[in-house]
Structures are given as structure tokens and as C-alpha cells.
Backbone as numpy.savetxt, mean C-alpha at the origin, in Angstrom:
# Nx Ny Nz CAx CAy CAz Cx Cy Cz
1.69 18.75 6.34 0.73 17.89 5.67 1.44 17.11 4.57
1.07 15.84 4.43 1.70 14.97 3.45 0.72 14.71 2.31
1.21 14.88 1.10 0.42 14.50 -0.08 1.06 13.28 -0.71
0.23 12.35 -1.16 0.72 11.05 -1.60 0.23 10.73 -3.00
1.10 10.09 -3.79 0.74 9.65 -5.13 1.16 8.19 -5.27
0.19 7.33 -5.51 0.45 5.91 -5.70 0.64 5.62 -7.18
1.58 4.71 -7.48 1.83 4.33 -8.86 2.39 2.91 -8.91
2.53 2.39 -10.12 3.16 1.10 -10.30 2.23 -0.05 -10.60
0.95 0.22 -10.63 0.00 -0.84 -10.94 0.08 -1.25 -12.40
-0.68 -2.28 -12.72 -0.71 -2.75 -14.10 -1.41 -4.07 -14.20
-1.27 -4.68 -15.39 -1.86 -5.98 -15.67 -0.76 -7.03 -15.59
-1.01 -8.06 -14.81 -0.01 -9.11 -14.63 -0.72 -10.46 -14.57
-0.02 -11.50 -14.99 -0.60 -12.83 -14.90 -0.48 -13.37 -13.48
-1.35 -14.28 -13.15 -1.29 -14.92 -11.84 0.10 -15.52 -11.64
0.61 -15.33 -10.44 1.96 -15.78 -10.12 3.03 -14.73 -10.35
2.65 -13.65 -10.99 3.60 -12.58 -11.27 3.80 -11.64 -10.10
4.58 -10.60 -10.36 4.95 -9.65 -9.32 4.78 -8.22 -9.80
4.53 -7.35 -8.86 4.50 -5.92 -9.10 5.07 -5.20 -7.89
5.58 -4.02 -8.11 5.99 -3.17 -7.01 5.26 -1.84 -7.12
4.47 -1.54 -6.12 3.77 -0.28 -6.06 4.60 0.74 -5.29
4.53 1.98 -5.73 5.25 3.06 -5.06 4.27 4.10 -4.55
4.62 4.71 -3.46 3.83 5.79 -2.87 4.79 6.93 -2.60
4.74 7.94 -3.45 5.63 9.08 -3.34 4.96 10.19 -2.55
5.68 10.72 -1.59 5.14 11.74 -0.70 5.79 13.07 -0.95
5.03 14.12 -0.76 5.58 15.46 -0.77 5.29 16.07 0.59
6.08 17.04 0.98 5.95 17.62 2.30 7.07 17.16 3.20
7.27 17.87 4.27 8.43 17.62 5.12 8.24 16.52 6.14
7.00 16.14 6.39 6.73 15.35 7.58 6.47 13.87 7.29
6.89 13.38 6.12 6.65 11.97 5.78 7.18 11.05 6.86
8.35 11.34 7.36 8.97 10.45 8.34 8.23 10.42 9.68
7.32 11.33 9.89 6.57 11.35 11.15 5.39 10.38 11.15
5.05 9.87 9.97 3.80 9.13 9.84 4.02 7.65 9.54
3.20 6.83 10.18 3.06 5.46 9.71 2.32 5.48 8.38
2.55 4.45 7.58 1.95 4.38 6.25 1.19 3.07 6.09
0.16 3.14 5.30 -0.60 1.93 5.02 -0.92 1.83 3.54
-0.99 0.59 3.09 -1.52 0.30 1.76 -2.91 -0.32 1.93
-3.81 0.13 1.11 -5.19 -0.35 1.14 -5.60 -0.74 -0.28
-6.65 -1.50 -0.39 -7.15 -1.82 -1.73 -8.66 -1.90 -1.70
-9.24 -1.67 -2.86 -10.68 -1.77 -3.01 -11.01 -2.45 -4.32
-11.62 -3.60 -4.22 -12.06 -4.34 -5.40 -13.48 -3.91 -5.75
-13.89 -4.10 -7.00 -15.24 -3.71 -7.40 -16.30 -4.36 -6.53
-17.21 -3.55 -6.03 -18.30 -4.07 -5.22 -17.94 -4.43 -3.80
-16.70 -4.15 -3.41 -16.26 -4.49 -2.06 -15.80 -3.25 -1.32
-15.76 -3.38 -0.01 -15.27 -2.27 0.81 -13.74 -2.20 0.72
-13.24 -1.01 0.96 -11.79 -0.84 1.00 -11.24 -1.59 2.20
-10.14 -2.28 2.02 -9.51 -3.03 3.11 -8.04 -2.67 3.22
-7.57 -2.78 4.45 -6.14 -2.55 4.68 -5.37 -3.79 4.24
-4.28 -3.57 3.54 -3.44 -4.65 3.06 -2.18 -4.78 3.91
-1.52 -3.66 4.17 -0.27 -3.69 4.92 -0.06 -2.34 5.57
0.75 -2.33 6.62 1.05 -1.09 7.32 2.48 -1.15 7.83
3.08 0.02 7.99 4.45 0.11 8.47 4.56 1.33 9.37
5.31 1.19 10.46 5.47 2.31 11.36 6.34 3.40 10.74
6.36 4.55 11.37 7.08 5.70 10.81 8.58 5.42 10.67
9.14 4.62 11.58 10.57 4.30 11.51 10.84 3.01 10.73
9.80 2.37 10.25 9.97 1.17 9.44 10.26 -0.09 10.21
10.23 -0.04 11.52 10.65 -1.21 12.31 9.54 -2.24 12.50
8.33 -1.81 12.34 7.21 -2.76 12.53 6.31 -2.73 11.31
5.87 -3.92 10.92 4.95 -4.04 9.80 3.84 -5.01 10.16
2.76 -4.91 9.45 1.65 -5.82 9.64 0.95 -6.02 8.30
0.34 -7.21 8.15 -0.30 -7.56 6.89 -1.64 -8.22 7.16
-2.55 -8.03 6.24 -3.78 -8.79 6.31 -3.46 -10.24 5.95
-4.22 -11.16 6.49 -3.88 -12.57 6.36 -3.75 -13.02 4.90
-4.56 -12.50 4.03 -4.59 -13.00 2.65 -3.33 -12.67 1.86
-2.50 -11.77 2.36 -1.28 -11.39 1.62 -0.01 -11.75 2.36
-0.14 -12.28 3.55 1.05 -12.64 4.33 1.91 -13.63 3.56
3.21 -13.38 3.54 4.13 -14.24 2.83 4.25 -13.91 1.36
3.39 -13.06 0.84 3.45 -12.69 -0.58 3.77 -11.21 -0.78
3.28 -10.36 0.10 3.48 -8.91 -0.02 4.46 -8.44 1.05
5.21 -7.41 0.72 6.14 -6.79 1.65 6.01 -5.27 1.54
5.79 -4.64 2.66 5.76 -3.19 2.71 7.10 -2.68 3.20
7.54 -1.57 2.62 8.81 -0.98 3.03 8.74 0.52 2.80
9.75 1.22 3.30 9.78 2.66 3.14 11.22 3.15 3.22
11.42 4.32 2.64 12.69 5.01 2.74 12.34 6.46 3.06
12.55 6.87 4.29 12.14 8.22 4.68 12.97 9.29 3.99
14.21 8.99 3.67 15.03 9.97 2.96 14.49 10.22 1.56
13.93 9.19 0.95 13.34 9.33 -0.38 11.86 9.68 -0.33
11.31 9.75 0.87 9.88 10.06 1.04 9.02 9.12 0.20
9.35 7.86 0.27 8.65 6.88 -0.56 8.38 5.62 0.25
7.20 5.06 0.01 6.87 3.74 0.55 6.55 2.83 -0.63
6.78 1.55 -0.43 6.56 0.57 -1.50 5.71 -0.59 -0.98
5.07 -1.22 -1.93 4.41 -2.49 -1.64 4.89 -3.47 -2.70
5.72 -4.41 -2.29 6.22 -5.44 -3.18 5.23 -6.60 -3.14
4.71 -6.96 -4.30 3.69 -7.99 -4.37 4.18 -9.15 -5.22
4.28 -10.30 -4.61 4.73 -11.50 -5.31 3.61 -12.53 -5.34
3.74 -13.48 -6.24 2.77 -14.56 -6.36 1.34 -14.01 -6.39
1.13 -13.08 -7.26 -0.17 -12.41 -7.32 -1.26 -13.37 -7.75
-2.44 -13.14 -7.21 -3.60 -13.97 -7.50 -4.72 -13.11 -8.08
-5.62 -13.71 -8.83 -6.73 -12.92 -9.38 -7.50 -12.15 -8.31
-7.60 -12.70 -7.11 -8.33 -12.02 -6.04 -7.58 -10.81 -5.50
-6.35 -10.58 -5.95 -5.64 -9.36 -5.58 -6.02 -8.19 -6.48
-6.81 -8.45 -7.50 -7.24 -7.39 -8.40 -8.04 -6.34 -7.64
-7.59 -5.09 -7.74 -8.22 -3.99 -7.00 -7.51 -2.69 -7.36
-8.09 -1.60 -6.93 -7.38 -0.33 -6.92 -6.65 -0.23 -5.58
-5.38 0.04 -5.64 -4.54 0.11 -4.45 -4.26 1.58 -4.11
-4.37 1.87 -2.83 -4.17 3.22 -2.32 -3.14 3.20 -1.19
-2.40 4.29 -1.08 -1.58 4.46 0.10 -2.14 5.63 0.91
-1.84 5.63 2.18 -2.34 6.68 3.05 -1.50 6.73 4.31
-1.45 7.88 4.92 -0.86 7.97 6.24 -1.87 7.41 7.24
-1.36 6.77 8.26 -2.24 6.10 9.21 -1.77 6.34 10.64
-2.64 6.04 11.57 -2.25 5.92 12.98 -2.08 4.43 13.24
-0.84 4.00 13.37 -0.54 2.57 13.43 -1.21 1.91 14.63
-1.19 2.60 15.76 -1.69 1.99 16.99 -3.14 2.33 17.28
-3.83 2.84 16.31 -5.27 3.07 16.42 -5.94 2.30 15.30
-5.71 0.98 15.32 -6.28 0.10 14.32 -5.94 0.55 12.90
-4.75 1.11 12.74 -4.24 1.53 11.43 -5.18 2.52 10.75
-5.72 3.42 11.53 -6.73 4.34 11.02 -6.15 5.30 9.99
-6.70 5.34 8.80 -6.20 6.27 7.78 -6.55 7.70 8.12
-5.66 8.62 7.75 -5.82 10.02 8.13 -6.07 10.94 6.95
-5.44 10.66 5.84 -5.47 11.60 4.75 -6.54 11.29 3.72
-6.52 12.08 2.66 -7.43 11.82 1.55 -6.91 10.63 0.75
-7.77 10.03 -0.07 -7.42 8.77 -0.70 -6.69 8.89 -2.04
-6.85 9.95 -2.71 -6.22 10.06 -4.01 -6.81 9.09 -5.02
-6.16 8.97 -6.18 -6.70 8.16 -7.27 -6.33 6.69 -7.17
-5.30 6.38 -6.46 -4.89 4.99 -6.38 -4.26 4.50 -7.67
-3.89 3.22 -7.68 -3.29 2.61 -8.85 -3.94 1.24 -9.06
-4.34 0.97 -10.28 -5.07 -0.26 -10.58 -4.13 -1.44 -10.73
-4.44 -2.51 -10.05 -3.74 -3.78 -10.21 -4.75 -4.80 -10.72
-4.43 -5.42 -11.84 -5.29 -6.43 -12.41 -4.48 -7.70 -12.62
-4.94 -8.78 -12.04 -4.25 -10.07 -12.12 -5.12 -11.02 -12.93
-4.59 -11.48 -14.05 -5.35 -12.40 -14.90 -5.02 -13.84 -14.54
-6.00 -14.68 -14.71 -5.80 -16.10 -14.37 -5.26 -16.89 -15.54
């Protein structure tokens, strides 16, 4: 079983950058695809990006394509979400989770506390 802790959020001006980290504990991190999700106030949680267990395939929701990059290092048991050119509409709590990549990126684990990203205009 993999336990995950997301961190790296903060307050940034529009156009700025942040790097979110998702640190995993447990032996099986490398067996799982990973996803980043976000939930803005009053909105449903949405998938932002996903990466396969070996890191060879990634996918992004349309609104972040070209601005966000998901990556991972299985030896470090860590996944990242690099966010560039941030916009106020990116403001949300960001979560990482293990997913089934080929089952519509279905999340498997518990959500944890997430990390708040706030983008000011």
C-alpha cells in the first residue's frame, strides 16, 4: 500500500511558477500510475495530469496543456507537478493519488489533505 503526501503549494502571482511534490511511502510506488487532481471551491475535483508507472506516458487536461508537466522518480518515490504560467483559475487544492491509467485514470487511494495553490491576478 502506498501512502502519499502532497506539498509545495503556495501563493503566487499570475504568470508565476510552482512545483508540487508528492512523496510516497511504501515499497510499491513504482507499480502505480500517478495522477494530480485539483478541487476549486464550489467545484468538483478534476484530474489535472497523469503519468504511467514507468513514466513513459503522460496526459493532461486541456486547460493545463503546455503549462504543466508531470514527472516522477521511482527511486526517490516522488512525483512532481511543475506548473508554469499560472492563472487565477488554477487556484485550487491540489491532490496526488495512485490511479489506474488505462481505466480513465481512476483514483485508487485516499485523498489526503492536499496542498493549496492560490494564484493572484
